[in-house]
Short mmCIF file of C-alpha atoms in Angstrom, two decimals:
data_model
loop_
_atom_site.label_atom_id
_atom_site.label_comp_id
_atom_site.label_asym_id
_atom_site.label_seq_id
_atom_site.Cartn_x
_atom_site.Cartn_y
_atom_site.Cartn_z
CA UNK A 564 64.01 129.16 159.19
CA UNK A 565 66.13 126.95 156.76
CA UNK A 566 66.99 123.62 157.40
CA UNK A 567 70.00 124.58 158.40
CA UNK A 568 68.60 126.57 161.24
CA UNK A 569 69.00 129.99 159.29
CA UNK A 570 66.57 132.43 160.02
CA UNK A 571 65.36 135.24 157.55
CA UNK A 572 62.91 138.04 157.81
CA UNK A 573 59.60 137.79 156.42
CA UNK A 574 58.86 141.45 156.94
CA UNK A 575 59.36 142.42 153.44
CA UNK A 576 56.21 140.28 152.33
CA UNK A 577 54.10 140.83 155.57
CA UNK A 578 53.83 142.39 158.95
CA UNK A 579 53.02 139.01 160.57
CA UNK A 580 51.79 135.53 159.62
CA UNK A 581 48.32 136.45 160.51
CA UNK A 582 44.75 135.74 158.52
CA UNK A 583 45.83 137.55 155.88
CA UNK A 584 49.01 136.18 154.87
CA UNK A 585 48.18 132.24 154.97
CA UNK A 586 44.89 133.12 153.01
CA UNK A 587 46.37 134.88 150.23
CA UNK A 588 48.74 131.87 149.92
CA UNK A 589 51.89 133.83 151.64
CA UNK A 590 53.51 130.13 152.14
CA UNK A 591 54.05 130.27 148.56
CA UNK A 592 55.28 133.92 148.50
CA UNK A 593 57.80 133.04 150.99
CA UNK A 594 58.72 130.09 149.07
CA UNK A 595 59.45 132.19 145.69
CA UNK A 596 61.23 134.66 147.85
CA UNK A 597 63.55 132.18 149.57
CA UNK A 598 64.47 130.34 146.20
CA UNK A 599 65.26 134.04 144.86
CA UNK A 600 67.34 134.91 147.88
CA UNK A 601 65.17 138.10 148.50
CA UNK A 602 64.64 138.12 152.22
CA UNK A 603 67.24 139.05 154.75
CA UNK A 604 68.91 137.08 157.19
CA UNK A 605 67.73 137.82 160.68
CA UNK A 606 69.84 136.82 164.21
CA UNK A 607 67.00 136.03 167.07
CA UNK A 608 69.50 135.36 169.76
CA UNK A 609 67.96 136.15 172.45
CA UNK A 610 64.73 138.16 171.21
CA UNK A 611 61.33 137.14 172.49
CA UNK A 612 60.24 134.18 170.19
CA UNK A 613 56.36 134.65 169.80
CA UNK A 614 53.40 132.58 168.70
CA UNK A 615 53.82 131.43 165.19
CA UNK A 616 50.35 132.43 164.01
CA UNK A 617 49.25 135.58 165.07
CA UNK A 618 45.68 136.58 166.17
CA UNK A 619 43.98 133.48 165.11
CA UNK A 620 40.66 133.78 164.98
CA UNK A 621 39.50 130.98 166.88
CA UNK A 622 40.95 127.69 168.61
CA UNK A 623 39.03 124.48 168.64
CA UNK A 624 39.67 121.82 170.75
CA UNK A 625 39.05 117.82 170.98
CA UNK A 626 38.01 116.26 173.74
CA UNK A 627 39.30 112.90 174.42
CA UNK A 628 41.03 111.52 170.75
CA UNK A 629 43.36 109.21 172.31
CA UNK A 630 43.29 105.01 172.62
CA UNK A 631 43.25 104.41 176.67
CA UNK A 632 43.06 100.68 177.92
CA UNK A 633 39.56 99.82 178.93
CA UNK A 634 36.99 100.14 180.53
CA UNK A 635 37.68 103.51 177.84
CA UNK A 636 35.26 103.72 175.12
CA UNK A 637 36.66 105.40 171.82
CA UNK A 638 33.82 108.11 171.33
CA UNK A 639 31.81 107.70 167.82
CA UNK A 640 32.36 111.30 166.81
CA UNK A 641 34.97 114.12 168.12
CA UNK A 642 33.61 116.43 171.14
CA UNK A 643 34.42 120.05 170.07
CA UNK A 644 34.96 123.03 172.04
CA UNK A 645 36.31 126.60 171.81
CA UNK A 646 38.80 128.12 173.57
CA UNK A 647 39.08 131.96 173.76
CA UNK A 648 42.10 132.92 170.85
CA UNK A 649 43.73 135.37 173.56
CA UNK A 650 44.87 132.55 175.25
CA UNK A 651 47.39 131.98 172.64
CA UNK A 652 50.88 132.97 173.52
CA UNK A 653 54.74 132.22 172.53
CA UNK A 654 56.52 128.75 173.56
CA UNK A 655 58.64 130.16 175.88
CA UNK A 656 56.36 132.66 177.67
CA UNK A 657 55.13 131.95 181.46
CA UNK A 658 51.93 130.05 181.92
CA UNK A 659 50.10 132.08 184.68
CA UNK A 660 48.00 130.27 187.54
CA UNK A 661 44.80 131.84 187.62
CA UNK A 662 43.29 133.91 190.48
CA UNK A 663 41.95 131.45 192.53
CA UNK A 664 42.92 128.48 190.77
CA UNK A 665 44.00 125.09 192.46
CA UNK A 666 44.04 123.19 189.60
CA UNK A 667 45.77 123.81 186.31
CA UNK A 668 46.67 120.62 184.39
CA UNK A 669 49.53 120.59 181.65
CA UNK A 670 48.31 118.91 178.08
CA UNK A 671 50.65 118.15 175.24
CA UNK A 672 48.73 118.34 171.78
CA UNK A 673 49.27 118.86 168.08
CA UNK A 674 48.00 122.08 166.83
CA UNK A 675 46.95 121.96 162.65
CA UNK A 676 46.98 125.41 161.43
CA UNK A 677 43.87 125.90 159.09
CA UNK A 678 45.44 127.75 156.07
CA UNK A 679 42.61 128.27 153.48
CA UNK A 680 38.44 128.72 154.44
CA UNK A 681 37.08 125.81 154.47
CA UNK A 682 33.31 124.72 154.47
CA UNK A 683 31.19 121.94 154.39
CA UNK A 684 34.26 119.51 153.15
CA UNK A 685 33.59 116.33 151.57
CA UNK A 686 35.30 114.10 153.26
CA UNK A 687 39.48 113.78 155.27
CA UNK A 688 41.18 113.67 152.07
CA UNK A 689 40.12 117.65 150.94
CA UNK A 690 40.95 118.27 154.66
CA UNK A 691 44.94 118.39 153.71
CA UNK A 692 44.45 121.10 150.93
CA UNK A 693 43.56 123.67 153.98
CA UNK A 694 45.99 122.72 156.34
CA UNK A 695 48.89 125.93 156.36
CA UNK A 696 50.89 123.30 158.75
CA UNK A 697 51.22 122.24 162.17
CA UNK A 698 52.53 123.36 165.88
CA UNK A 699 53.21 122.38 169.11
CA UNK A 700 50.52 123.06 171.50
CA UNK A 701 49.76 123.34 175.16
CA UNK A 702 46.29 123.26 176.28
CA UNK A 703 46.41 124.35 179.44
CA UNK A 704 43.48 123.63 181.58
CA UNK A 705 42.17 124.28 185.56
CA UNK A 706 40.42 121.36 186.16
CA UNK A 707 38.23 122.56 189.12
CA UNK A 708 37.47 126.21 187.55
CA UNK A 709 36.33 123.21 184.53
CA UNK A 710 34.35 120.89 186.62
CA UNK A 711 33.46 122.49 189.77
CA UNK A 712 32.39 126.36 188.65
CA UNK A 713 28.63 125.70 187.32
CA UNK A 714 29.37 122.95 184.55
CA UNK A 715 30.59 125.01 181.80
CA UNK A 716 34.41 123.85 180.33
CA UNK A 717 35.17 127.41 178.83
CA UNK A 718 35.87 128.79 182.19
CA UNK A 719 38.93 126.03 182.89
CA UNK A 720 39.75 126.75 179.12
CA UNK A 721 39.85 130.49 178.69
CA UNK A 722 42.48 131.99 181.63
CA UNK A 723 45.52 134.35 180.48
CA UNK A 724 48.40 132.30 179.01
CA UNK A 725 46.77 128.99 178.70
CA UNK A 726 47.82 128.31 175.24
CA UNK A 727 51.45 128.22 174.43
CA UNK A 728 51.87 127.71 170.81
CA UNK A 729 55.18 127.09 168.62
CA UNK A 730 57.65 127.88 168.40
CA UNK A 731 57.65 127.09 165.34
CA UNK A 732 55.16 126.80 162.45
CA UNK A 733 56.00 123.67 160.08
CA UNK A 734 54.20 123.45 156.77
CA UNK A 735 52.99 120.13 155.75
CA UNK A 736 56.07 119.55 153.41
CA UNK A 737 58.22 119.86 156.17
CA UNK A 738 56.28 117.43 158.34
CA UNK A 739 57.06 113.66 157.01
CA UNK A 740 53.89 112.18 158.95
CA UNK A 741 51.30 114.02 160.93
CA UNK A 742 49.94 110.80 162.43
CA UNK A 743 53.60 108.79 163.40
CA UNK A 744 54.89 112.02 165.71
CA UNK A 745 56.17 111.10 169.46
CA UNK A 746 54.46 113.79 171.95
CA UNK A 747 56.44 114.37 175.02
CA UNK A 748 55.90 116.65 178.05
CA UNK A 749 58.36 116.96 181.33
CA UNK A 750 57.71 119.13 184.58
CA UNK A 751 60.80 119.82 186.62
CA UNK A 752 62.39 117.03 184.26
CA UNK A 753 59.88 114.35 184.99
CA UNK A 754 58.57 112.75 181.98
CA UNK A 755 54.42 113.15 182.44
CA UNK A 756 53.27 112.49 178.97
CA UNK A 757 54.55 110.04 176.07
CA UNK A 758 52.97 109.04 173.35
CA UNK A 759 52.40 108.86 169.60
CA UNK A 760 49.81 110.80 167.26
CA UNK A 761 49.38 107.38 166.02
CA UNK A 762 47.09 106.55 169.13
CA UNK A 763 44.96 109.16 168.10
CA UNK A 764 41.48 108.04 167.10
CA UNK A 765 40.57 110.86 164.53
CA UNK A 766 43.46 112.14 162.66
CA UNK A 767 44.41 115.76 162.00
CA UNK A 768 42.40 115.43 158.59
CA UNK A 769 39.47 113.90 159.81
CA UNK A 770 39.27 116.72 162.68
CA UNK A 771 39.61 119.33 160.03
CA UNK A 772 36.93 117.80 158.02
CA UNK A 773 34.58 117.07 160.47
CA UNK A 774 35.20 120.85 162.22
CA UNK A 775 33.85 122.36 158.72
CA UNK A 776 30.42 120.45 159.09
CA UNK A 777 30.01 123.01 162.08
CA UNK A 778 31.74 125.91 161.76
CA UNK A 779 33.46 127.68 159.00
CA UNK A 780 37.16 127.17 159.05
CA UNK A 781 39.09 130.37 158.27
CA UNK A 782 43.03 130.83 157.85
CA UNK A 783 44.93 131.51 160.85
CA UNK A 784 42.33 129.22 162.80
CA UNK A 785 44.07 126.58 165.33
CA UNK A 786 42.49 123.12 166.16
CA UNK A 787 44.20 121.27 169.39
CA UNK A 788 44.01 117.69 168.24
CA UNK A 789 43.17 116.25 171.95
CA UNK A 790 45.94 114.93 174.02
CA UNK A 791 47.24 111.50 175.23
CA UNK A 792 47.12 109.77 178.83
CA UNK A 793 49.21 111.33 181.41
CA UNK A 794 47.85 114.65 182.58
CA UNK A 795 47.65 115.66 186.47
CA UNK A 796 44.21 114.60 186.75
CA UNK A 797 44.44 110.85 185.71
CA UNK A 798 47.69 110.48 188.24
CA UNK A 799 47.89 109.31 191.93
CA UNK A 800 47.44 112.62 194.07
CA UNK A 801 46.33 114.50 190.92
CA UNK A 802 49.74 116.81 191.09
CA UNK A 803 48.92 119.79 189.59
CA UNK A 804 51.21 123.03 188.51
CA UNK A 805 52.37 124.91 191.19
CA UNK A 806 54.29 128.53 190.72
CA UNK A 807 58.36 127.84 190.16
CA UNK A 808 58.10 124.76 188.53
CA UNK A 809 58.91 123.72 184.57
CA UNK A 810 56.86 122.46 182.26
CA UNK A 811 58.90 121.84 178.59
CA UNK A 812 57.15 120.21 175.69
CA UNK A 813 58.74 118.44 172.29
CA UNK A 814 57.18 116.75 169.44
CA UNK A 815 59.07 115.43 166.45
CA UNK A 816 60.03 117.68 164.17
CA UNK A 817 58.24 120.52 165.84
CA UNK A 818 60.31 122.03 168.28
CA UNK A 819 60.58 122.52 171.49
CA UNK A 820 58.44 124.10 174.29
CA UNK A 821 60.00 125.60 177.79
CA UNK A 822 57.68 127.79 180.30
CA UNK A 823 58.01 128.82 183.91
CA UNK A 824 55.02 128.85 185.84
CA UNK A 825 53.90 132.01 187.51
CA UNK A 826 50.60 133.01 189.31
CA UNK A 827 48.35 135.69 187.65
#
């Protein structure tokens, strides 16, 4: 999509932004096709929109990364978890309540799509050389499938649908400052979650550097940033999703998020 909202089809230079295409540099390719006007226009009106990296190979997540009032304690290091890549669906798709499940928590969070492997980095600043660009994500979570099923997080994590992503993916270029971006999150219209990535307490390239001191970073990956103050479990009567209600999601200059709630 152009700046002036025009879409055009990448299908002539790849079956889907996937693994594949960001590591063999396909921003670029799309880049020299665009200036060359060699990809067709495409009209999306009403068609599905799905997640804007497909099949990533993983998704890491950040436990808490966000400035709180005290008695909070900034953590010395990021906590990292996975969360099964099957989760990941499109922006507008319906977030499913789990079998079960009494408590499923909304969480607004920047996604950084890893664009190049990456190993053993030196330090933040080589961090921004594998970054393919950034998302909108929502992390959903049930809290007592996370805290109350026999102590492990991955089974509040990992349910069907619990990882909206998009809708769109915006390279860094694009993006005028990963760490000044207003994060906003509504259910049934009710703001639930404001903030700025500028509360964050390690930035996108310091999570992307510090990820590749334990895992190998490969293109397509997604790592959920943490997200701020406001989610169902830190508010009086802990009111978590039900089925029927709205959650939408915005961040600047990343789009916009809109899903129903539905039970699985």
């Amino acid at each position: 999509m152009d700046a002036d909202g025009v879409v055009y089809d990448l299908s002539p230079l790849t079956a889907d932004i996937d693994e594949d295409f960001l590591g063999a540099n396909g921003v670029v390719a799309v880049e020299r096709a665009l200036a060359a006007e060699a990809l067709p226009r495409r009209a999306i009106t009403g068609e599905r929109i799905g997640a804007p990296v497909a099949r990533p190979g993983k998704v890491i997540c950040v436990g808490p990364n966000y400035r709180k009032p005290p008695p909070f304690e900034p953590p010395v290091e990021p906590a990292l978890f996975l969360k099964a890549p099957d989760t990941v669906v499109g922006a507008y798709d319906q977030v499913l309540i789990p079998r079960g499940g009494t408590a499923v928590d909304w969480e607004i969070e920047l996604a950084v799509v890893v664009g190049a492997t990456a190993r053993y980095l030196d330090g933040p600043a080589d961090a921004k050389a594998v970054i393919a660009g950034y998302a909108i994500s929502h992390d959903v979570s049930e809290r007592a499938f996370q805290h109350e099923r026999g102590g492990t997080i991955d089974k509040g994590k990992c349910c069907e649908t619990f990882n909206p992503l998009g809708p769109w993916l915006v390279t860094p270029d694009e993006l005028s400052d990963p760490t000044d971006l207003r994060l906003r999150l509504w259910v049934d219209g009710e703001v639930r979650q404001d903030a700025s990535t500028r509360d964050m307490i390690f930035d996108p390239a310091q999570l992307v550097w510090y990820a590749s001191q334990f895992m190998v970073l490969r293109p397509g990956d997604i790592l959920n940033t943490g997200t701020p103050p406001g989610c169902a479990i830190g508010l009086p009567g802990r009111p978590y999703l039900r089925a029927g209600q709205i959650v939408e999601l915005e961040v600047t200059g990343l789009g916009r998020q809109r899903q129903v709630i539905g039970t699985a």
